[in-house]
Amino acid sequence: MITRRFAAPLAAVLTGGSVLLAPPTAVAAPPAEKPAERVDKTPVAEGYGGAVSTVDLDASKAALQVLRRGGNAVDAAIAAAATLGVTEPYSAGLAGGGFIVYYDARRGRVHTIDGRETAPGAMTSASLEGIPFEEAVTSGLSAGVPGSVAQWELALRRFGTISLRQALQPAIEVASKGFTVDQTFYDQTAANAARFKDFTSTAALYLPGGAPPAVGSTFRNPELADTYRKLGRYGGRWLYGGGLGAEIVRTVKSPPVTPGSTRNVRPGLMELSDLRAYRALERPPTRISYEGMDVYGMAPPSSGGSTVGEALNILEALPDVGVHEYLEASRLAFADRGKYVGDVPGVPLRELLSDGFAKERACLIGERAMAHPAPAGEPDGDYAPCPAPAGGAQPETAGPAREGPETTHLVVTDRWGNVVAYNITIESTGGNGIVVPGRGFLLNNELTDFTFGPAPGDPNLPGPGKRPRSSMAPTIVLDDGRPLLALGSPGGSTIITTVLQILVNRWELGMSLPEALAAPRATQRNTAQTQAEQAFLDRYGAELTARGHSFALNPEIGAATAVEFLGKGRLQAVAEPSRRGGGSALVVSPAR
Ligand code: GLU
């Protein structure tokens, strides 16, 4: 099981070197578009000049179209995200939020844009106390101030080359002409039918004739096409304080509950002033080095970058790395995440990501699984080689049962070598279940990511204007300053372990990137049991159980997308072969 620093595929990549293509100013004409070209859904694509991977063929095609017309990775990523708002409306949408990690090839720098939703100004640490989780899920109360549109505008203004209006075009086309309902869309609609029917607007859109649209049928969303068109015309101001914002506020405060429904739908606290006050924010990325590579991620309010980074540092401090070590490093990093990370001042990010702290934490990993729960460490700058465990026990508070397959992730790279890793979400699959009447999109329920409390000292309690702690972990790896890998996944707090496990598979277990994504998954988040897919149990269950691990079945963990720079300009875009119905990887040109 243990294969320390598996050299073969990675060494080949490293010696091949990642060659950046010409800078934007020295670009030849974009490759001509072939209008009749047939594009299929495939999980792996290799080639040149740019690449994209998303969960959905239409979204990947939208990105490819933008790239082929000369747009850059940011332009293409926004086009794909908006299209996912049409075809994956239960995971993504203009009323959601997300995080972008962006490698700017010309400047050789990694940037991030935080488009996380915020709590309304009227929300306090007690606002969610005592509310049953399931009740909060489908409510106005859990709707955060949307971040995606502000994020798109900021990303395009700072790093893009096209307008929001242009970026929305492919999505408008898909929303107007329609897309083919697949099994995943059908299943997600069916799983939500009981609550969708409780809102007139949602039932009208997603339960036409009272039932989920049939697999193979064409689903159109003309209202969303119209909303996108107007958004392109009026800009984000229409949402952040304008007419669309007023409609969102009205819907949040007075959800369109179906007459006769017995659901207790709590109204929200959002005001137009909250929308006016919203800002997407540029933040410095997290960075750690792993075996000489630089791993960049998302800083708080996401716990993605800090937790993936800490776990990698712990693994690097160990003499051997296999699946046991992967689970244990993750357990420890989650203990620290629970205690220290949230949208609060003073998160000890530097120390959490320091080698000294990682070495101290790595000391706790032995031959057998650690006792549950692992206590949080003391990231205080004063590290002993192998101290006695300290700090309070911090089991993961978000119960594992709550983590579903929601959210989505996409990667795009362009012919200049710019790279985008982008997580976008409306939180639950189907968000809060409430479509804004006449507008064709669902509201998020991101505020359920807060700790409901009472939990004195918890960094993730709600507060006015606060952003709930996220687990989203869009990740970009540079080798010698050049992009090597970009990846991410949906799945709530399993996002962190999925990203980590793919990196362990790739770098420590000798897998190629397609193998690393396809491999069976397990997720240990400082919980008593490790959740694992059946194939993981089949492969490792007996051996790990003998070492003290205990498992619970999770039928499907994550739905990752990734791209690897193979050297000499060659790209490998990778999506899931089967999870969530399989994803779509595309490249601009298969040949140089
Ligand atoms: N709300 C989650 C987070 O930010 C993402 C949605 C999910 O995948 O559960 O971590």
XYZ file of C-alpha atoms and ligand atoms in Angstrom:
602
model
C 0.000 0.000 0.000
C 2.771 2.395 0.804
C 4.694 3.666 -2.156
C 6.811 6.540 -0.990
C 7.188 9.354 -3.524
C 6.207 7.293 -6.504
C 8.442 8.707 -9.172
C 7.463 7.419 -12.582
C 4.646 9.505 -14.058
C 5.459 12.637 -12.112
C 9.134 12.553 -12.975
C 8.178 12.348 -16.624
C 6.003 15.402 -16.203
C 8.620 17.371 -14.370
C 11.420 16.665 -16.785
C 9.071 17.448 -19.655
C 8.598 20.883 -18.127
C 5.569 23.063 -18.550
C 6.059 25.325 -21.509
C 4.098 28.520 -21.522
C 2.752 29.582 -24.832
C 3.173 33.048 -26.239
C 2.108 35.982 -24.052
C -1.205 37.651 -24.930
C 0.400 40.435 -26.930
C 2.111 38.054 -29.344
C -0.821 35.936 -30.301
C -1.595 34.600 -33.712
C -5.182 34.489 -34.946
C -7.343 32.113 -32.917
C -7.864 28.689 -34.429
C -10.826 28.778 -36.798
C -14.031 27.425 -35.352
C -15.504 24.415 -37.070
C -19.236 24.979 -36.876
C -20.278 21.439 -37.710
C -17.809 19.780 -35.375
C -19.381 17.084 -33.264
C -18.348 17.219 -29.651
C -18.935 14.280 -27.367
C -18.935 13.937 -23.640
C -15.642 12.389 -22.646
C -13.863 12.401 -19.283
C -10.334 12.794 -20.652
C -9.063 15.024 -23.436
C -5.479 15.786 -24.434
C -4.206 18.499 -26.680
C -3.062 22.071 -27.010
C -4.100 25.688 -26.912
C -6.461 25.534 -23.943
C -8.594 23.020 -22.100
C -11.697 22.822 -19.976
C -13.265 20.312 -17.646
C -16.721 20.631 -16.095
C -19.436 18.197 -15.067
C -21.480 19.093 -18.113
C -20.969 18.978 -21.883
C -22.903 22.190 -22.598
C -20.868 24.117 -20.040
C -17.582 22.736 -21.360
C -18.650 23.621 -24.901
C -19.475 27.162 -23.771
C -15.956 27.549 -22.396
C -14.412 26.062 -25.511
C -16.376 28.405 -27.743
C -15.074 31.415 -25.806
C -11.498 30.097 -25.930
C -11.690 29.471 -29.666
C -12.952 32.976 -30.256
C -9.867 34.363 -28.564
C -11.166 34.724 -25.013
C -8.949 33.865 -22.087
C -9.426 31.364 -19.255
C -11.331 33.839 -17.070
C -13.745 34.725 -19.883
C -14.309 31.040 -20.584
C -14.734 30.132 -16.923
C -17.474 32.749 -16.438
C -19.223 31.561 -19.612
C -19.095 27.978 -18.337
C -20.302 28.973 -14.860
C -23.275 30.859 -16.290
C -24.092 27.868 -18.471
C -23.925 25.576 -15.449
C -26.552 27.899 -13.972
C -28.801 26.619 -16.767
C -27.880 22.956 -17.050
C -26.826 22.324 -13.415
C -29.233 24.768 -11.790
C -29.372 22.789 -8.563
C -25.621 23.228 -8.023
C -24.813 26.605 -9.514
C -26.474 29.850 -10.426
C -26.393 33.606 -10.433
C -27.878 33.741 -6.925
C -25.124 31.574 -5.463
C -21.505 32.111 -4.608
C -18.095 30.633 -5.108
C -14.334 30.938 -5.162
C -11.988 31.471 -8.087
C -8.291 30.665 -7.935
C -6.538 32.149 -10.949
C -3.019 31.814 -12.271
C -2.069 34.843 -14.335
C 0.579 33.629 -16.779
C 1.830 37.028 -17.797
C 2.552 38.166 -14.272
C 3.314 34.683 -12.978
C 1.012 35.255 -10.017
C -1.855 33.428 -8.370
C -4.902 35.473 -7.392
C -8.171 34.517 -5.780
C -11.610 36.060 -5.914
C -13.988 35.453 -3.041
C -17.600 35.531 -4.233
C -18.943 33.943 -1.075
C -22.443 34.856 0.044
C -22.806 37.046 3.125
C -25.237 37.029 6.015
C -27.653 39.975 6.079
C -26.799 42.825 8.427
C -29.617 41.798 10.735
C -28.213 38.339 11.363
C -26.674 37.636 14.770
C -24.869 34.694 16.343
C -28.252 33.568 17.721
C -30.284 33.836 14.499
C -30.007 30.123 13.662
C -30.036 28.796 17.221
C -32.608 26.126 17.877
C -33.796 25.973 14.280
C -33.964 22.414 12.987
C -31.398 22.040 10.219
C -33.902 20.640 7.737
C -36.191 23.588 8.338
C -33.387 26.037 7.656
C -32.490 24.232 4.425
C -35.766 25.209 2.793
C -36.277 28.753 4.004
C -35.749 32.409 3.245
C -33.617 32.615 6.369
C -30.787 30.537 4.919
C -30.471 32.587 1.719
C -27.200 34.485 1.732
C -26.609 37.685 -0.210
C -25.586 36.292 -3.603
C -21.953 36.663 -4.618
C -21.644 35.132 -8.075
C -22.588 38.104 -10.243
C -20.268 40.481 -8.362
C -17.551 37.846 -8.644
C -18.085 37.472 -12.394
C -17.902 41.232 -12.890
C -14.781 41.566 -10.759
C -13.069 38.624 -12.455
C -13.852 39.953 -15.925
C -12.806 43.502 -15.040
C -9.536 42.441 -13.435
C -8.473 39.547 -15.609
C -10.911 39.042 -18.465
C -11.130 40.426 -21.973
C -14.881 40.325 -22.655
C -17.930 41.956 -21.088
C -20.403 40.246 -18.798
C -22.899 40.491 -21.607
C -20.597 38.548 -23.926
C -19.748 36.011 -21.251
C -23.451 35.299 -20.738
C -24.170 34.636 -24.428
C -23.524 30.876 -24.498
C -25.685 30.430 -21.400
C -28.489 32.493 -22.933
C -28.363 30.278 -25.985
C -28.563 27.065 -23.961
C -31.361 28.460 -21.779
C -33.391 29.504 -24.848
C -32.797 26.505 -27.086
C -32.821 24.041 -24.232
C -30.660 21.131 -23.168
C -31.324 17.424 -22.976
C -32.423 16.184 -19.578
C -30.051 13.467 -18.384
C -30.407 10.974 -15.565
C -28.559 13.201 -13.083
C -30.851 16.166 -13.745
C -33.878 13.917 -13.482
C -32.662 12.306 -10.241
C -31.821 15.645 -8.648
C -35.229 17.038 -9.589
C -36.992 13.954 -8.276
C -35.040 14.094 -5.005
C -36.211 17.690 -4.584
C -39.794 17.225 -5.771
C -41.328 17.191 -2.278
C -40.071 20.691 -1.527
C -40.144 22.101 -5.077
C -43.885 21.481 -5.155
C -44.281 23.660 -2.068
C -43.310 26.804 -3.995
C -45.431 27.942 -6.913
C -42.494 29.381 -8.853
C -40.289 26.316 -8.407
C -43.035 23.827 -9.241
C -43.910 25.789 -12.392
C -40.309 25.680 -13.601
C -38.957 22.311 -12.484
C -42.068 20.155 -12.121
C -43.857 20.888 -15.376
C -47.133 18.980 -15.330
C -46.435 18.105 -11.704
C -43.456 15.820 -12.286
C -39.725 16.055 -13.049
C -38.962 16.465 -16.758
C -38.358 13.110 -18.447
C -34.875 11.873 -19.288
C -34.182 12.670 -22.927
C -36.630 15.581 -23.103
C -35.499 19.106 -23.938
C -35.572 21.509 -21.024
C -35.822 25.221 -21.784
C -35.602 28.068 -19.329
C -36.691 31.206 -21.254
C -37.102 33.180 -18.041
C -33.485 32.576 -17.109
C -32.431 33.486 -20.663
C -34.292 36.757 -20.201
C -32.734 37.338 -16.766
C -29.239 36.783 -18.185
C -30.020 39.091 -21.100
C -31.084 41.860 -18.756
C -28.124 41.224 -16.491
C -25.876 41.657 -19.523
C -27.646 44.873 -20.405
C -27.978 46.482 -16.961
C -24.976 44.917 -15.246
C -24.647 43.743 -11.661
C -26.295 46.925 -10.391
C -29.615 45.432 -11.411
C -29.078 42.818 -8.727
C -27.031 44.746 -6.151
C -29.648 47.315 -5.248
C -31.775 47.430 -8.398
C -34.977 45.800 -9.610
C -33.733 42.213 -9.607
C -32.392 42.724 -6.093
C -35.786 43.977 -4.960
C -37.396 40.837 -6.365
C -34.878 38.636 -4.564
C -35.525 40.440 -1.284
C -39.276 40.079 -1.750
C -38.904 36.354 -2.431
C -36.648 35.828 0.585
C -38.983 37.706 2.922
C -42.165 36.307 1.530
C -41.499 32.975 -0.209
C -44.146 31.991 -2.783
C -45.500 29.043 -0.792
C -48.013 26.881 -2.650
C -51.518 27.331 -1.210
C -52.314 24.384 1.023
C -48.672 23.517 1.734
C -48.044 22.661 5.371
C -44.324 23.444 5.226
C -43.089 25.881 7.843
C -41.100 28.272 5.653
C -39.149 30.782 7.689
C -38.747 34.174 6.052
C -35.301 35.707 5.619
C -33.656 38.841 6.946
C -32.185 40.150 3.680
C -32.715 43.807 2.746
C -31.885 45.733 -0.381
C -29.178 47.490 1.640
C -27.468 44.100 2.128
C -27.350 43.644 -1.620
C -26.000 47.159 -2.081
C -23.268 46.489 0.445
C -22.094 43.230 -1.142
C -18.566 43.087 -2.546
C -16.633 40.276 -4.178
C -13.126 40.387 -2.751
C -9.636 39.671 -3.976
C -7.691 37.821 -1.323
C -4.176 36.463 -1.164
C -4.163 32.713 -1.861
C -2.921 30.153 0.614
C 0.371 28.583 -0.422
C 2.348 25.626 0.803
C 5.178 23.789 -0.822
C 4.985 20.062 -1.289
C 7.975 18.144 -2.571
C 9.171 21.303 -4.285
C 5.833 22.176 -5.869
C 3.762 25.183 -4.814
C 0.165 24.393 -3.949
C -2.170 27.419 -4.017
C -5.663 27.430 -2.556
C -8.495 29.483 -1.182
C -8.012 31.335 2.092
C -10.775 32.020 4.655
C -13.700 32.289 4.578
C -13.004 28.981 2.871
C -11.266 26.318 4.882
C -10.265 24.646 1.605
C -6.772 26.064 1.200
C -5.795 25.851 4.849
C -7.051 22.306 5.384
C -5.705 20.804 2.145
C -2.448 22.679 2.759
C -2.055 21.580 6.371
C -2.779 17.953 5.492
C -0.218 18.019 2.676
C 2.370 19.514 5.031
C 1.658 16.740 7.539
C 2.067 14.104 4.827
C 5.313 15.649 3.712
C 6.617 15.320 7.264
C 6.022 11.545 7.254
C 8.521 8.993 5.988
C 5.880 7.034 4.062
C 2.529 7.988 2.639
C -0.298 5.584 1.859
C -4.041 5.591 2.396
C -3.712 5.203 6.187
C -1.539 8.306 6.370
C -3.907 10.149 4.035
C -6.832 9.470 6.380
C -4.893 10.401 9.509
C -3.466 13.645 8.116
C -6.957 14.618 7.042
C -8.355 13.819 10.486
C -5.817 16.123 12.138
C -6.267 18.949 9.651
C -10.033 18.808 10.186
C -9.576 19.052 13.945
C -7.690 22.320 13.398
C -10.149 23.541 10.790
C -13.019 23.164 13.258
C -11.294 25.126 15.973
C -9.544 27.910 14.098
C -11.015 28.625 10.680
C -13.934 30.883 9.879
C -14.684 34.371 8.616
C -13.174 35.955 11.704
C -10.131 38.129 12.325
C -7.032 36.377 13.551
C -7.260 32.961 11.892
C -3.712 31.656 12.520
C -3.270 30.843 8.844
C 0.477 31.249 8.742
C 0.990 28.866 11.618
C -1.619 26.378 10.426
C 0.333 26.197 7.184
C 3.799 26.155 8.741
C 6.127 23.191 8.496
C 6.792 23.383 12.236
C 3.155 22.922 13.092
C 2.807 20.147 10.512
C 5.741 18.260 11.999
C 4.226 18.530 15.450
C 0.915 17.229 14.140
C 2.562 14.462 12.116
C 4.001 13.076 15.357
C 0.536 11.927 16.326
C 0.271 9.580 13.367
C 1.226 6.027 14.175
C 0.651 2.551 12.864
C -2.943 2.527 14.114
C -5.829 4.920 13.569
C -5.990 7.692 16.154
C -8.607 7.724 18.870
C -11.670 9.771 18.002
C -11.977 12.728 18.085
C -8.478 13.967 17.363
C -7.848 17.097 19.419
C -6.974 20.350 17.709
C -3.335 21.375 17.864
C -1.795 24.644 19.070
C -0.616 26.617 16.026
C 1.269 29.062 18.241
C 4.738 29.099 16.682
C 6.213 27.081 19.524
C 6.609 23.517 18.335
C 8.058 20.517 20.058
C 9.230 17.540 18.033
C 6.599 15.232 19.481
C 4.562 16.831 22.274
C 1.701 15.368 24.241
C -1.640 16.098 22.538
C -3.020 19.506 23.528
C -6.085 21.642 22.837
C -9.768 20.871 23.047
C -11.382 18.079 21.113
C -13.049 19.501 18.030
C -14.999 16.913 16.147
C -16.358 18.045 12.830
C -19.560 19.860 13.710
C -21.258 19.601 10.344
C -22.595 16.065 10.585
C -21.309 13.906 7.776
C -24.833 12.922 6.823
C -25.324 16.490 5.663
C -22.736 16.314 2.952
C -24.359 15.562 -0.356
C -23.173 15.779 -3.918
C -24.053 19.469 -4.238
C -21.965 22.222 -5.824
C -19.742 22.047 -8.854
C -16.180 22.768 -9.932
C -14.620 23.644 -13.225
C -11.126 24.215 -14.577
C -10.118 26.165 -17.647
C -6.763 26.982 -19.141
C -6.061 29.054 -22.240
C -3.349 29.236 -24.872
C -1.428 31.812 -22.853
C -1.113 29.470 -19.924
C -3.613 31.245 -17.660
C -5.467 28.821 -15.411
C -8.785 29.061 -13.556
C -10.000 26.674 -10.859
C -13.519 27.666 -9.903
C -15.942 26.273 -7.316
C -19.494 27.538 -7.620
C -22.441 26.618 -5.442
C -25.924 27.373 -4.190
C -25.140 25.035 -1.218
C -27.737 22.207 -1.081
C -28.618 20.451 -4.311
C -31.500 22.724 -5.264
C -30.378 25.556 -2.945
C -33.206 26.655 -0.686
C -35.733 25.262 -3.172
C -37.188 28.673 -3.979
C -37.157 30.056 -7.523
C -37.482 33.837 -7.797
C -40.844 34.157 -9.573
C -40.512 34.855 -13.279
C -36.711 34.878 -13.208
C -35.782 31.238 -13.728
C -33.211 30.730 -10.963
C -33.081 29.251 -7.480
C -31.897 31.023 -4.354
C -28.996 29.666 -2.329
C -29.188 28.349 1.231
C -25.510 28.995 1.939
C -26.131 30.334 5.443
C -26.732 26.746 6.602
C -22.932 26.468 6.393
C -22.748 28.507 9.611
C -22.616 26.704 12.951
C -26.153 26.996 14.283
C -25.024 27.201 17.936
C -25.089 27.757 20.743
C -21.332 27.227 20.404
C -19.339 29.834 22.319
C -16.001 30.569 20.676
C -16.857 28.768 17.432
C -15.317 30.837 14.619
C -18.183 29.906 12.314
C -21.164 31.332 14.172
C -23.331 33.670 12.075
C -22.922 37.413 12.313
C -23.925 40.544 10.390
C -22.277 40.622 6.960
C -20.281 37.501 7.804
C -19.441 34.827 5.234
C -20.138 31.237 6.282
C -17.080 29.003 6.415
C -16.744 27.049 3.209
C -14.925 23.863 2.290
C -14.530 24.748 -1.340
C -10.981 24.098 -2.444
C -10.165 25.190 -5.976
C -6.464 24.386 -6.177
C -3.648 25.307 -8.550
C -0.191 23.732 -8.358
C 2.862 25.416 -9.819
C 6.168 23.744 -10.431
C 9.073 26.099 -10.750
C 6.599 28.949 -11.142
C 4.736 27.302 -13.984
C 1.339 25.640 -13.866
C 1.419 21.898 -13.383
C -2.011 20.967 -12.144
C -5.379 22.517 -11.306
C -8.229 20.707 -9.646
C -11.292 20.843 -7.435
C -14.536 19.101 -6.579
C -18.008 19.545 -5.109
C -19.198 17.737 -1.991
C -19.347 20.007 1.072
C -16.533 19.233 3.464
C -15.651 16.132 1.407
C -14.364 18.626 -1.172
C -11.245 18.979 0.947
C -10.605 15.255 1.197
C -11.355 14.662 -2.478
C -8.789 17.255 -3.534
C -6.299 15.866 -1.043
C -6.888 12.276 -2.077
C -6.440 13.061 -5.763
C -3.107 14.742 -5.003
C -2.036 11.767 -2.868
C -3.094 9.373 -5.626
C -1.199 11.387 -8.203
C 1.958 12.118 -6.263
C 2.287 9.278 -3.784
C 0.455 6.291 -5.213
C 1.770 6.535 -8.745
C -1.498 7.134 -10.540
C -1.979 9.184 -13.684
C -4.419 12.079 -13.304
C -7.336 10.185 -14.921
C -6.635 7.257 -12.582
C -6.325 9.599 -9.618
C -9.808 11.011 -10.295
C -11.428 7.670 -11.054
C -9.952 5.869 -8.036
C -12.352 4.977 -5.203
C -12.593 7.569 -2.453
C -12.745 7.771 1.306
C -13.221 10.814 3.497
C -12.027 11.264 7.078
C -13.077 14.576 8.624
C -12.353 13.933 12.293
C -15.430 11.782 12.522
C -15.646 8.456 14.359
C -16.156 6.605 11.109
C -14.471 7.192 7.804
C -16.938 7.354 4.962
C -15.865 5.367 1.932
C -17.127 4.256 -1.432
C -17.683 0.528 -1.821
C -14.730 0.092 -4.175
C -12.436 1.726 -1.620
C -13.652 -0.702 1.041
C -13.120 -3.588 -1.336
C -9.568 -2.521 -1.983
C -8.396 -1.225 1.398
C -11.136 -2.032 3.937
C -9.665 -5.158 5.529
C -6.174 -3.759 5.836
C -7.331 -0.448 7.292
C -9.849 -2.034 9.644
C -7.007 -4.136 11.047
C -5.235 -0.856 11.768
C -8.167 0.483 13.770
C -10.149 2.400 11.143
C -13.884 2.052 11.076
C -15.972 2.744 8.013
C -19.413 3.804 6.862
C -20.528 3.464 3.266
C -20.925 6.597 1.167
C -22.144 5.652 -2.313
C -20.434 8.525 -4.094
C -17.895 11.099 -2.946
C -17.150 14.196 -5.024
C -17.241 14.939 -8.748
C -13.824 16.346 -9.536
C -12.478 18.216 -12.522
C -8.804 18.804 -13.233
C -6.191 19.701 -15.798
C -2.531 18.760 -15.948
C 0.221 20.433 -17.933
C 2.100 17.541 -19.475
C 4.985 19.592 -20.829
C 5.749 21.236 -24.160
C 2.301 22.841 -24.179
C 0.426 19.566 -24.006
C -2.624 19.578 -21.744
C -4.642 16.812 -20.196
C -8.151 17.808 -19.120
C -9.839 15.286 -16.840
C -13.355 14.819 -15.485
C -15.101 11.982 -13.701
C -15.662 8.867 -15.786
C -18.824 7.914 -13.902
C -19.553 9.858 -10.692
C -22.519 12.175 -11.129
C -23.086 10.762 -14.584
C -19.553 11.557 -15.773
C -18.070 14.931 -16.683
C -16.866 16.599 -19.857
C -13.233 17.349 -20.691
C -12.380 19.225 -23.900
C -9.289 20.748 -25.482
C -9.040 23.542 -28.040
C -6.979 21.460 -30.496
C -6.117 17.796 -30.232
C -2.962 18.392 -32.272
C -0.378 21.116 -32.012
N -21.630 25.110 0.928
C -20.522 24.248 0.699
C -19.216 24.893 1.045
O -19.051 26.040 0.789
C -20.457 23.899 -0.716
C -21.659 23.161 -1.052
C -21.412 21.739 -0.850
O -20.702 21.178 -1.659
O -21.927 21.225 0.136
O -18.355 24.264 1.555
